[in-house]
GROMACS .gro file of C-alpha atoms in nm:
model
  455
    1MET     CA    1  -3.844  -4.125  -5.938
    2ARG     CA    2  -3.589  -4.146  -5.661
    3ILE     CA    3  -3.328  -3.962  -5.879
    4HIS     CA    4  -3.578  -3.671  -5.901
    5LEU     CA    5  -3.641  -3.663  -5.527
    6VAL     CA    6  -3.255  -3.652  -5.469
    7SER     CA    7  -3.221  -3.377  -5.707
    8LEU     CA    8  -3.499  -3.186  -5.544
    9PHE     CA    9  -3.348  -3.213  -5.203
   10ARG     CA   10  -3.033  -3.046  -5.336
   11PHE     CA   11  -3.229  -2.720  -5.381
   12ILE     CA   12  -3.401  -2.729  -5.043
   13PRO     CA   13  -3.237  -2.488  -4.786
   14ARG     CA   14  -2.994  -2.683  -4.559
   15CYS     CA   15  -3.167  -2.832  -4.250
   16SER     CA   16  -3.506  -2.665  -4.334
   17ILE     CA   17  -3.706  -2.973  -4.261
   18LEU     CA   18  -3.534  -3.100  -3.956
   19CYS     CA   19  -3.508  -2.736  -3.817
   20ASP     CA   20  -3.877  -2.692  -3.848
   21ILE     CA   21  -3.925  -3.000  -3.639
   22PHE     CA   22  -3.689  -2.902  -3.356
   23LYS     CA   23  -3.754  -2.524  -3.380
   24LEU     CA   24  -4.090  -2.589  -3.223
   25LEU     CA   25  -3.889  -2.525  -2.896
   26GLU     CA   26  -3.621  -2.259  -2.934
   27VAL     CA   27  -3.412  -2.106  -2.651
   28LEU     CA   28  -3.283  -1.756  -2.654
   29VAL     CA   29  -3.034  -1.587  -2.435
   30ARG     CA   30  -2.863  -1.250  -2.381
   31THR     CA   31  -2.490  -1.271  -2.333
   32PRO     CA   32  -2.245  -1.185  -2.196
   33VAL     CA   33  -2.354  -1.049  -1.856
   34SER     CA   34  -2.134  -0.915  -1.577
   35VAL     CA   35  -2.166  -0.880  -1.198
   36ARG     CA   36  -1.953  -0.745  -0.916
   37ARG     CA   37  -1.834  -1.012  -0.667
   38GLY     CA   38  -2.091  -1.048  -0.372
   39HIS     CA   39  -2.381  -0.905  -0.582
   40THR     CA   40  -2.681  -1.074  -0.759
   41ILE     CA   41  -2.698  -1.126  -1.125
   42THR     CA   42  -2.963  -1.269  -1.355
   43LEU     CA   43  -2.852  -1.479  -1.656
   44PRO     CA   44  -3.140  -1.414  -1.921
   45CYS     CA   45  -3.289  -1.724  -2.095
   46TRP     CA   46  -3.634  -1.757  -2.252
   47ASN     CA   47  -3.849  -1.965  -2.496
   48ASN     CA   48  -3.919  -1.834  -2.839
   49PRO     CA   49  -4.205  -1.798  -2.928
   50PRO     CA   50  -4.321  -1.726  -2.562
   51GLN     CA   51  -4.495  -2.022  -2.412
   52SER     CA   52  -4.546  -2.136  -2.057
   53ALA     CA   53  -4.243  -2.331  -1.911
   54ASP     CA   54  -4.424  -2.426  -1.605
   55SER     CA   55  -4.456  -2.785  -1.709
   56LEU     CA   56  -4.118  -2.808  -1.902
   57GLU     CA   57  -3.791  -2.955  -1.794
   58VAL     CA   58  -3.545  -2.667  -1.726
   59SER     CA   59  -3.172  -2.724  -1.632
   60TRP     CA   60  -2.880  -2.499  -1.580
   61TYR     CA   61  -2.527  -2.639  -1.607
   62ARG     CA   62  -2.167  -2.524  -1.576
   63ASN     CA   63  -2.064  -2.876  -1.700
   64TYR     CA   64  -2.267  -3.187  -1.724
   65ASP     CA   65  -2.152  -3.359  -1.402
   66ALA     CA   66  -2.415  -3.186  -1.185
   67PRO     CA   67  -2.675  -2.927  -1.265
   68ILE     CA   68  -2.663  -2.592  -1.103
   69MET     CA   69  -3.039  -2.585  -1.099
   70SER     CA   70  -3.285  -2.852  -1.212
   71TYR     CA   71  -3.674  -2.809  -1.252
   72ARG     CA   72  -3.899  -3.084  -1.365
   73GLY     CA   73  -4.261  -3.169  -1.309
   74LYS     CA   74  -4.325  -2.822  -1.163
   75LYS     CA   75  -4.079  -2.867  -0.882
   76PHE     CA   76  -3.712  -2.826  -0.816
   77GLU     CA   77  -3.490  -3.137  -0.804
   78ASN     CA   78  -3.200  -3.070  -0.560
   79ALA     CA   79  -3.062  -3.415  -0.508
   80SER     CA   80  -2.798  -3.393  -0.769
   81GLN     CA   81  -2.744  -3.000  -0.734
   82ASP     CA   82  -2.390  -2.870  -0.750
   83ALA     CA   83  -2.311  -2.797  -0.384
   84SER     CA   84  -2.143  -2.476  -0.432
   85TYR     CA   85  -2.473  -2.322  -0.564
   86VAL     CA   86  -2.715  -2.448  -0.303
   87GLY     CA   87  -2.910  -2.173  -0.166
   88ARG     CA   88  -2.791  -1.918  -0.423
   89VAL     CA   89  -2.989  -1.993  -0.746
   90SER     CA   90  -3.358  -1.959  -0.832
   91PHE     CA   91  -3.562  -1.849  -1.132
   92GLY     CA   92  -3.528  -1.481  -1.220
   93LEU     CA   93  -3.677  -1.227  -1.458
   94LYS     CA   94  -3.494  -1.137  -1.772
   95ASP     CA   95  -3.636  -0.777  -1.762
   96ALA     CA   96  -3.884  -0.579  -1.564
   97ALA     CA   97  -4.172  -0.657  -1.798
   98SER     CA   98  -4.121  -1.037  -1.776
   99ALA     CA   99  -4.407  -1.263  -1.639
  100GLY     CA  100  -4.164  -1.537  -1.542
  101LEU     CA  101  -4.226  -1.903  -1.617
  102THR     CA  102  -4.589  -1.832  -1.754
  103GLU     CA  103  -4.438  -1.656  -2.055
  104GLY     CA  104  -4.132  -1.897  -2.081
  105ASP     CA  105  -3.879  -1.695  -1.890
  106VAL     CA  106  -3.644  -1.943  -1.747
  107SER     CA  107  -3.369  -1.693  -1.641
  108LEU     CA  108  -3.125  -1.798  -1.377
  109LYS     CA  109  -3.092  -1.578  -1.077
  110LEU     CA  110  -2.751  -1.618  -0.896
  111GLU     CA  111  -2.681  -1.454  -0.562
  112LYS     CA  112  -2.363  -1.368  -0.376
  113ALA     CA  113  -2.152  -1.415  -0.685
  114THR     CA  114  -1.802  -1.531  -0.635
  115VAL     CA  115  -1.509  -1.510  -0.865
  116LYS     CA  116  -1.521  -1.886  -0.914
  117ASP     CA  117  -1.875  -1.844  -1.065
  118ALA     CA  118  -1.723  -1.681  -1.366
  119GLY     CA  119  -1.761  -1.875  -1.703
  120ASP     CA  120  -2.017  -2.033  -1.937
  121TYR     CA  121  -2.358  -2.136  -1.818
  122ILE     CA  122  -2.582  -2.369  -2.023
  123CYS     CA  123  -2.953  -2.301  -2.030
  124TYR     CA  124  -3.131  -2.637  -2.132
  125VAL     CA  125  -3.501  -2.655  -2.195
  126SER     CA  126  -3.690  -2.983  -2.283
  127SER     CA  127  -4.050  -3.077  -2.369
  128GLU     CA  128  -4.240  -3.356  -2.545
  129ARG     CA  129  -4.208  -3.174  -2.872
  130GLY     CA  130  -3.827  -3.114  -2.854
  131TYR     CA  131  -3.550  -2.950  -2.669
  132ASP     CA  132  -3.291  -2.670  -2.722
  133ARG     CA  133  -3.002  -2.513  -2.517
  134ALA     CA  134  -2.795  -2.194  -2.534
  135THR     CA  135  -2.502  -2.055  -2.347
  136VAL     CA  136  -2.462  -1.745  -2.142
  137SER     CA  137  -2.112  -1.618  -2.050
  138LEU     CA  138  -2.093  -1.461  -1.713
  139SER     CA  139  -1.796  -1.235  -1.600
  140VAL     CA  140  -1.739  -1.156  -1.225
  141THR     CA  141  -1.544  -0.840  -1.125
  142GLU     CA  142  -1.390  -0.698  -0.821
  143VAL     CA  143  -1.222  -0.372  -0.770
  144GLY     CA  144  -0.927  -0.397  -0.537
  145THR     CA  145  -0.752  -0.167  -0.307
  146SER     CA  146  -0.587   0.165  -0.384
  147PRO     CA  147  -0.232   0.122  -0.491
  148LEU     CA  148   0.022   0.129  -0.214
  149LEU     CA  149   0.350   0.303  -0.308
  150SER     CA  150   0.680   0.268  -0.150
  151ALA     CA  151   1.011   0.425  -0.213
  152VAL     CA  152   1.375   0.325  -0.115
  153TRP     CA  153   1.661   0.546  -0.197
  154GLU     CA  154   1.950   0.385  -0.413
  155GLU     CA  155   2.265   0.510  -0.558
  156ASP     CA  156   2.300   0.832  -0.771
  157ASN     CA  157   1.987   0.995  -0.622
  158MET     CA  158   1.762   0.720  -0.777
  159LEU     CA  159   1.451   0.580  -0.619
  160ASN     CA  160   1.331   0.230  -0.620
  161MET     CA  161   0.961   0.276  -0.650
  162SER     CA  162   0.718  -0.015  -0.560
  163CYS     CA  163   0.346  -0.029  -0.632
  164GLU     CA  164   0.118  -0.292  -0.510
  165SER     CA  165  -0.254  -0.355  -0.483
  166GLU     CA  166  -0.485  -0.656  -0.388
  167GLY     CA  167  -0.826  -0.791  -0.413
  168TRP     CA  168  -0.881  -0.768  -0.793
  169TYR     CA  169  -1.071  -0.995  -1.038
  170PRO     CA  170  -1.002  -1.060  -1.308
  171THR     CA  171  -0.629  -1.005  -1.336
  172PRO     CA  172  -0.575  -0.635  -1.320
  173TYR     CA  173  -0.334  -0.424  -1.537
  174LEU     CA  174  -0.081  -0.208  -1.372
  175ARG     CA  175   0.063   0.111  -1.533
  176TRP     CA  176   0.341   0.351  -1.441
  177SER     CA  177   0.337   0.707  -1.571
  178ASP     CA  178   0.559   1.020  -1.514
  179GLY     CA  179   0.256   1.251  -1.599
  180LYS     CA  180   0.361   1.283  -1.961
  181GLN     CA  181   0.390   0.928  -2.085
  182LEU     CA  182   0.365   0.568  -1.975
  183LEU     CA  183   0.690   0.423  -1.810
  184GLN     CA  184   0.797   0.064  -1.868
  185SER     CA  185   0.893  -0.123  -1.544
  186THR     CA  186   1.253  -0.247  -1.593
  187ARG     CA  187   1.226  -0.444  -1.255
  188SER     CA  188   0.945  -0.691  -1.244
  189LEU     CA  189   0.570  -0.731  -1.244
  190ARG     CA  190   0.427  -1.009  -1.034
  191TYR     CA  191   0.086  -1.150  -0.984
  192SER     CA  192  -0.048  -1.375  -0.702
  193GLU     CA  193  -0.390  -1.530  -0.621
  194ASP     CA  194  -0.552  -1.573  -0.270
  195SER     CA  195  -0.769  -1.870  -0.152
  196SER     CA  196  -1.081  -1.698  -0.295
  197GLY     CA  197  -0.943  -1.642  -0.622
  198LEU     CA  198  -0.877  -1.256  -0.595
  199GLN     CA  199  -0.569  -1.138  -0.764
  200SER     CA  200  -0.276  -0.920  -0.624
  201VAL     CA  201  -0.017  -0.722  -0.838
  202HIS     CA  202   0.319  -0.594  -0.754
  203SER     CA  203   0.558  -0.394  -0.973
  204TRP     CA  204   0.894  -0.210  -0.918
  205LEU     CA  205   1.041   0.077  -1.114
  206LEU     CA  206   1.371   0.277  -1.083
  207VAL     CA  207   1.313   0.644  -1.138
  208SER     CA  208   1.505   0.985  -1.103
  209SER     CA  209   1.452   1.145  -0.775
  210SER     CA  210   1.328   1.460  -0.960
  211SER     CA  211   1.020   1.340  -1.127
  212GLU     CA  212   0.653   1.270  -1.108
  213VAL     CA  213   0.549   0.914  -1.082
  214SER     CA  214   0.205   0.761  -1.062
  215CYS     CA  215   0.096   0.396  -1.049
  216SER     CA  216  -0.268   0.302  -1.161
  217VAL     CA  217  -0.429  -0.031  -1.131
  218GLY     CA  218  -0.742  -0.144  -1.282
  219ILE     CA  219  -0.963  -0.377  -1.490
  220PHE     CA  220  -1.159  -0.348  -1.819
  221ASP     CA  221  -1.466  -0.111  -1.788
  222GLU     CA  222  -1.394  -0.011  -1.440
  223GLU     CA  223  -1.233   0.324  -1.315
  224PRO     CA  224  -0.874   0.249  -1.227
  225LYS     CA  225  -0.733   0.334  -0.894
  226GLU     CA  226  -0.414   0.548  -0.872
  227ALA     CA  227  -0.141   0.668  -0.641
  228ARG     CA  228   0.088   0.945  -0.724
  229VAL     CA  229   0.412   1.099  -0.587
  230ARG     CA  230   0.602   1.409  -0.695
  231LEU     CA  231   0.962   1.396  -0.617
  232LYS     CA  232   1.151   1.729  -0.623
  233SER     CA  233   1.484   1.650  -0.464
  234PRO     CA  234   1.610   1.390  -0.209
  235PRO     CA  235   1.638   1.459   0.170
  236LEU     CA  236   1.981   1.608   0.235
  237ILE     CA  237   2.133   1.324   0.459
  238VAL     CA  238   2.483   1.400   0.595
  239ASN     CA  239   2.724   1.194   0.790
  240VAL     CA  240   2.829   1.334   1.134
  241THR     CA  241   3.171   1.279   1.282
  242LEU     CA  242   3.186   1.307   1.664
  243GLN     CA  243   3.440   1.537   1.817
  244THR     CA  244   3.673   1.345   2.050
  245GLY     CA  245   3.871   1.479   2.343
  246ASN     CA  246   3.600   1.499   2.625
  247PRO     CA  247   3.740   1.300   2.901
  248HIS     CA  248   3.396   1.254   3.052
  249VAL     CA  249   3.253   1.047   2.757
  250LYS     CA  250   3.364   0.726   2.579
  251ILE     CA  251   3.356   0.748   2.196
  252LYS     CA  252   3.414   0.449   1.974
  253GLY     CA  253   3.349   0.530   1.621
  254CYS     CA  254   2.995   0.647   1.600
  255ILE     CA  255   2.900   0.525   1.941
  256VAL     CA  256   2.903   0.754   2.252
  257ARG     CA  257   2.836   0.692   2.621
  258ASP     CA  258   2.924   0.847   2.949
  259GLY     CA  259   3.277   0.783   3.096
  260GLY     CA  260   3.147   0.597   3.391
  261GLY     CA  261   3.199   0.881   3.662
  262PRO     CA  262   3.220   1.006   3.917
  263PHE     CA  263   3.137   1.343   3.775
  264PRO     CA  264   3.262   1.669   3.927
  265ASP     CA  265   2.922   1.832   3.882
  266GLY     CA  266   2.718   1.547   4.024
  267ASP     CA  267   2.467   1.306   3.857
  268GLY     CA  268   2.256   1.561   3.680
  269VAL     CA  269   2.276   1.580   3.299
  270THR     CA  270   2.488   1.883   3.208
  271CYS     CA  271   2.711   1.981   2.922
  272LEU     CA  272   3.000   1.801   3.100
  273THR     CA  273   2.906   1.489   2.891
  274ALA     CA  274   2.790   1.666   2.577
  275VAL     CA  275   2.986   1.647   2.244
  276THR     CA  276   2.949   1.809   1.917
  277GLY     CA  277   2.970   1.678   1.567
  278THR     CA  278   3.132   1.809   1.249
  279ARG     CA  279   3.081   1.932   0.999
  280GLY     CA  280   2.915   2.261   1.093
  281PHE     CA  281   2.628   2.422   0.882
  282SER     CA  282   2.573   2.779   0.790
  283SER     CA  283   2.298   2.728   0.518
  284GLY     CA  284   2.076   2.476   0.357
  285GLN     CA  285   1.896   2.174   0.480
  286HIS     CA  286   2.058   1.877   0.656
  287TYR     CA  287   1.938   1.553   0.811
  288TRP     CA  288   2.094   1.280   1.033
  289GLU     CA  289   1.975   1.012   1.261
  290VAL     CA  290   2.062   0.891   1.607
  291SER     CA  291   2.000   0.521   1.737
  292LEU     CA  292   1.901   0.505   2.110
  293ARG     CA  293   1.891   0.114   2.101
  294ILE     CA  294   2.180  -0.040   1.940
  295TYR     CA  295   2.187  -0.384   2.112
  296ASP     CA  296   1.885  -0.603   2.139
  297ASN     CA  297   1.987  -0.723   2.490
  298VAL     CA  298   2.010  -0.371   2.635
  299PRO     CA  299   1.705  -0.145   2.728
  300LEU     CA  300   1.608   0.158   2.522
  301LYS     CA  301   1.817   0.455   2.627
  302GLU     CA  302   1.626   0.697   2.851
  303SER     CA  303   1.877   0.982   2.913
  304TRP     CA  304   2.002   1.178   2.615
  305TRP     CA  305   2.014   1.506   2.427
  306VAL     CA  306   1.992   1.536   2.058
  307GLY     CA  307   1.997   1.869   1.873
  308VAL     CA  308   2.227   2.149   1.752
  309THR     CA  309   2.436   2.429   1.891
  310SER     CA  310   2.611   2.729   1.786
  311ARG     CA  311   2.910   2.652   1.998
  312ALA     CA  312   3.179   2.452   1.840
  313VAL     CA  313   3.308   2.364   2.195
  314LEU     CA  314   3.052   2.344   2.470
  315PRO     CA  315   3.128   2.517   2.811
  316THR     CA  316   3.163   2.267   3.086
  317GLU     CA  317   3.123   2.509   3.378
  318SER     CA  318   2.840   2.432   3.616
  319ASP     CA  319   2.680   2.764   3.584
  320PHE     CA  320   2.639   2.738   3.212
  321SER     CA  321   2.272   2.682   3.119
  322PRO     CA  322   2.225   2.503   2.775
  323THR     CA  323   1.916   2.689   2.666
  324THR     CA  324   1.804   2.829   2.337
  325SER     CA  325   1.919   3.191   2.442
  326ASN     CA  326   2.278   3.045   2.487
  327GLY     CA  327   2.292   2.878   2.160
  328CYS     CA  328   2.158   2.531   2.223
  329TRP     CA  329   1.847   2.377   2.071
  330PHE     CA  330   1.783   2.010   2.151
  331LEU     CA  331   1.531   1.744   2.237
  332SER     CA  332   1.606   1.574   2.561
  333SER     CA  333   1.493   1.250   2.726
  334SER     CA  334   1.466   1.166   3.093
  335PRO     CA  335   1.266   0.900   3.284
  336ASP     CA  336   0.987   1.157   3.310
  337GLY     CA  337   0.957   1.190   2.921
  338LEU     CA  338   1.074   1.415   2.631
  339GLN     CA  339   1.139   1.779   2.662
  340PHE     CA  340   1.252   2.091   2.465
  341ASN     CA  341   1.525   2.290   2.630
  342MET     CA  342   1.313   2.608   2.609
  343GLU     CA  343   1.291   2.867   2.897
  344PRO     CA  344   1.109   2.721   3.075
  345SER     CA  345   1.150   2.364   2.929
  346VAL     CA  346   0.850   2.229   2.729
  347SER     CA  347   0.726   1.872   2.790
  348LEU     CA  348   0.628   1.680   2.481
  349PRO     CA  349   0.324   1.422   2.479
  350VAL     CA  350   0.436   1.106   2.303
  351SER     CA  351   0.271   0.765   2.289
  352SER     CA  352   0.596   0.586   2.283
  353ARG     CA  353   0.967   0.661   2.311
  354PRO     CA  354   1.156   0.665   1.985
  355GLN     CA  355   1.433   0.408   1.912
  356THR     CA  356   1.582   0.619   1.648
  357VAL     CA  357   1.549   1.009   1.628
  358GLY     CA  358   1.573   1.170   1.298
  359VAL     CA  359   1.696   1.537   1.301
  360PHE     CA  360   1.618   1.766   1.019
  361LEU     CA  361   1.787   2.124   1.024
  362ASP     CA  362   1.647   2.387   0.781
  363TYR     CA  363   1.892   2.654   0.844
  364ASP     CA  364   1.757   2.919   0.612
  365HIS     CA  365   1.400   2.885   0.743
  366GLY     CA  366   1.508   2.860   1.118
  367LYS     CA  367   1.342   2.538   1.176
  368LEU     CA  368   1.467   2.229   1.367
  369SER     CA  369   1.237   1.911   1.354
  370PHE     CA  370   1.272   1.576   1.526
  371TYR     CA  371   1.116   1.260   1.394
  372ASN     CA  372   1.043   0.912   1.544
  373VAL     CA  373   1.198   0.711   1.259
  374GLU     CA  374   1.026   0.378   1.323
  375GLU     CA  375   0.681   0.528   1.335
  376GLY     CA  376   0.756   0.765   1.052
  377CYS     CA  377   0.600   1.060   1.223
  378LEU     CA  378   0.701   1.402   1.359
  379ILE     CA  379   0.769   1.436   1.721
  380SER     CA  380   0.781   1.799   1.730
  381SER     CA  381   0.969   2.114   1.573
  382LEU     CA  382   1.088   2.441   1.701
  383THR     CA  383   1.165   2.761   1.508
  384THR     CA  384   1.447   3.012   1.568
  385THR     CA  385   1.682   3.229   1.379
  386PHE     CA  386   2.027   3.068   1.328
  387LYS     CA  387   2.333   3.282   1.303
  388GLY     CA  388   2.687   3.173   1.211
  389GLU     CA  389   2.782   2.812   1.204
  390ILE     CA  390   2.558   2.543   1.366
  391PHE     CA  391   2.686   2.200   1.482
  392PRO     CA  392   2.509   1.873   1.569
  393LEU     CA  393   2.490   1.817   1.943
  394PHE     CA  394   2.482   1.483   2.129
  395ASN     CA  395   2.460   1.407   2.508
  396PRO     CA  396   2.450   1.035   2.632
  397GLY     CA  397   2.360   1.154   2.979
  398LYS     CA  398   2.495   1.003   3.291
  399GLY     CA  399   2.444   0.650   3.449
  400ASP     CA  400   2.250   0.511   3.152
  401ILE     CA  401   2.382   0.161   3.067
  402SER     CA  402   2.269   0.217   2.703
  403SER     CA  403   2.476   0.390   2.449
  404MET     CA  404   2.381   0.620   2.156
  405LYS     CA  405   2.492   0.580   1.803
  406VAL     CA  406   2.507   0.838   1.523
  407LEU     CA  407   2.400   0.654   1.220
  408GLN     CA  408   2.602   0.687   0.898
  409ARG     CA  409   2.542   0.631   0.526
  410GLU     CA  410   2.752   0.344   0.403
  411GLU     CA  411   3.089   0.467   0.278
  412PRO     CA  412   3.369   0.245   0.151
  413GLY     CA  413   3.613   0.195   0.439
  414GLY     CA  414   3.394   0.391   0.684
  415SER     CA  415   3.476   0.365   1.054
  416CYS     CA  416   3.118   0.293   1.139
  417GLY     CA  417   3.077  -0.020   0.926
  418THR     CA  418   2.803  -0.073   0.677
  419LYS     CA  419   2.512   0.064   0.864
  420VAL     CA  420   2.262   0.264   0.648
  421PHE     CA  421   1.997   0.517   0.776
  422VAL     CA  422   1.686   0.350   0.899
  423SER     CA  423   1.488   0.608   0.697
  424ASP     CA  424   1.641   0.475   0.377
  425ILE     CA  425   1.438   0.144   0.420
  426ILE     CA  426   1.120   0.298   0.555
  427SER     CA  427   0.843   0.256   0.303
  428LEU     CA  428   0.653   0.545   0.176
  429HIS     CA  429   0.289   0.417   0.239
  430LEU     CA  430   0.034   0.621   0.058
  431LYS     CA  431  -0.287   0.533   0.241
  432PRO     CA  432  -0.582   0.767   0.241
  433PHE     CA  433  -0.641   0.765   0.618
  434CYS     CA  434  -0.275   0.803   0.707
  435ILE     CA  435  -0.089   0.992   0.428
  436TYR     CA  436   0.082   1.226   0.687
  437LYS     CA  437   0.268   0.929   0.835
  438SER     CA  438   0.370   0.766   0.501
  439MET     CA  439   0.740   0.842   0.526
  440LEU     CA  440   0.991   1.025   0.750
  441LEU     CA  441   0.997   1.383   0.662
  442VAL     CA  442   0.668   1.382   0.461
  443ASN     CA  443   0.493   1.658   0.638
  444SER     CA  444   0.773   1.903   0.701
  445LEU     CA  445   0.983   1.844   0.384
  446ARG     CA  446   0.712   1.976   0.153
  447ASN     CA  447   0.990   2.146  -0.023
  448TYR     CA  448   1.127   1.820  -0.115
  449TRP     CA  449   0.828   1.574  -0.132
  450ASP     CA  450   0.478   1.670  -0.278
  451LEU     CA  451   0.257   1.370  -0.217
  452SER     CA  452  -0.088   1.309  -0.340
  453HIS     CA  453  -0.332   1.005  -0.350
  454VAL     CA  454  -0.616   0.948  -0.594
  455SER     CA  455  -0.862   0.667  -0.538
   0.00000   0.00000   0.00000
C-alpha cells in the first residue's frame, strides 16, 4: 500500500498540497515603482483574496535588522523602527478605489523620498492561518542642473570644451554631439557624489573651432538637459609691440609707465605720455588686452588711456586735442571714473574698475569695443568710420605709481615672457540667467560666436 501512495504522489502537481495550506494568505505587489526625490510614493501591497488586514501582523523591511514600519494588534510598534524612516511612513492606498486595511490593502506610503531610499522593500503579512511576503523595487530619481559649458583655447585653433552638471540620481549619462553625430570624449569622464548621494558628472572634449558642439546630460525616462555652442571662428587675437623713443615714458618689454616728470605741459594727462603700438590695421577684426594691475602689492592703476589712433606718431604739442575728430578713439580712466574721448567727453557708469581691459577693433564695421576681462562683460562700444591705417594707442598717464602692461600670447623667445591672455582662461559659462556674460566677446562677437542654451 505504501508503494502505491508513493507512486500516486509522483503524479500530483508539485507543492499542490502545501501551497493550498499556505495560500490561505497570499500577498501581491505591484513593482517596480519610481519617485522623484523629495516627493511621496506608495509601494502597493495587498492580500489576495481581499480580506481585512486590520487584525493581521504587517511589517515592511529593507533588511531584517529593523523594520521600516511594523503593525500588530491594531496598532503601530515604533520601538524598533528604522530611525531614518521615523515620521515618513504610514499605510497608503494602492489605487484610488482602495478601501485600505479593511480590504487587505497594506501598501506603504513613503514621504520625502531620498536617494538613499532606493532599493528593494519587503512586504510581510502574517496571520494565524499563515504568512506571505513579496518584494517591491523602488527607484528614486532626481534631475540635475542644466549643463555648464566652458571653453579654453588651445593650439591650432582647437578648443578644449568642458561640460559639467550636478544634482542627478541615479548616475546620469553624458553625451557630446556635433549636431550630426555623437562625439566620443577623448579626454575624460568623471563622476562624483555629494553627502546626500546626488551625482555630478564632468567631461572634456577637444574640438575644432569651426563646429557645433552640444552636451546633454540625463537619466532614463527623463528629458535630458542640454547646452549648445556654435563656433564659427576664433577671436582674432594679436600681439602688439610698443613703439619706443618717447622720452617721457619708460618702456620695458610690454610694460609702460610715465618717465617720472617734471613734464613740460604740466600734470594733466596729454599725448606727451602716449605711445602707439604696431602693427597697424587697415581691415579685419583684431583683439588685444591691457593689464592695469600687474603687481599684487601695487594699487589698481587709475590714470590711463587705451584705444586706437589713425596717427602713427602722435603730436605732442599742447594745443593738440586727442579727440575722435582728430583720429583718436579711446577709453580713459581718471580718479573720477571712465570716459570716452568724445566731444564732449562721455562718462561711463561702471560698477567696478577693470583690472584688465580687452579691446576689440572691427575695422570694416567701424566698431571699437572695450571689455572688463575679469567680469567677462562689455564696458561700452563706439562706432565710427575708419580710414587708412589704425594703430593701438596707450597712455600710462602721469604720476600714477602703477604701470600698464600689454598682454601677449605666448611665443617662443618672446620678450614678454610666457604670459597668456586672461581671456584664454575665462570660462564660457552658459547659464540661462546670465548668458550675455558667459565669455569675453560673447555679445559683440556674434560673427564669431553663436551661443544657445536649451534646458
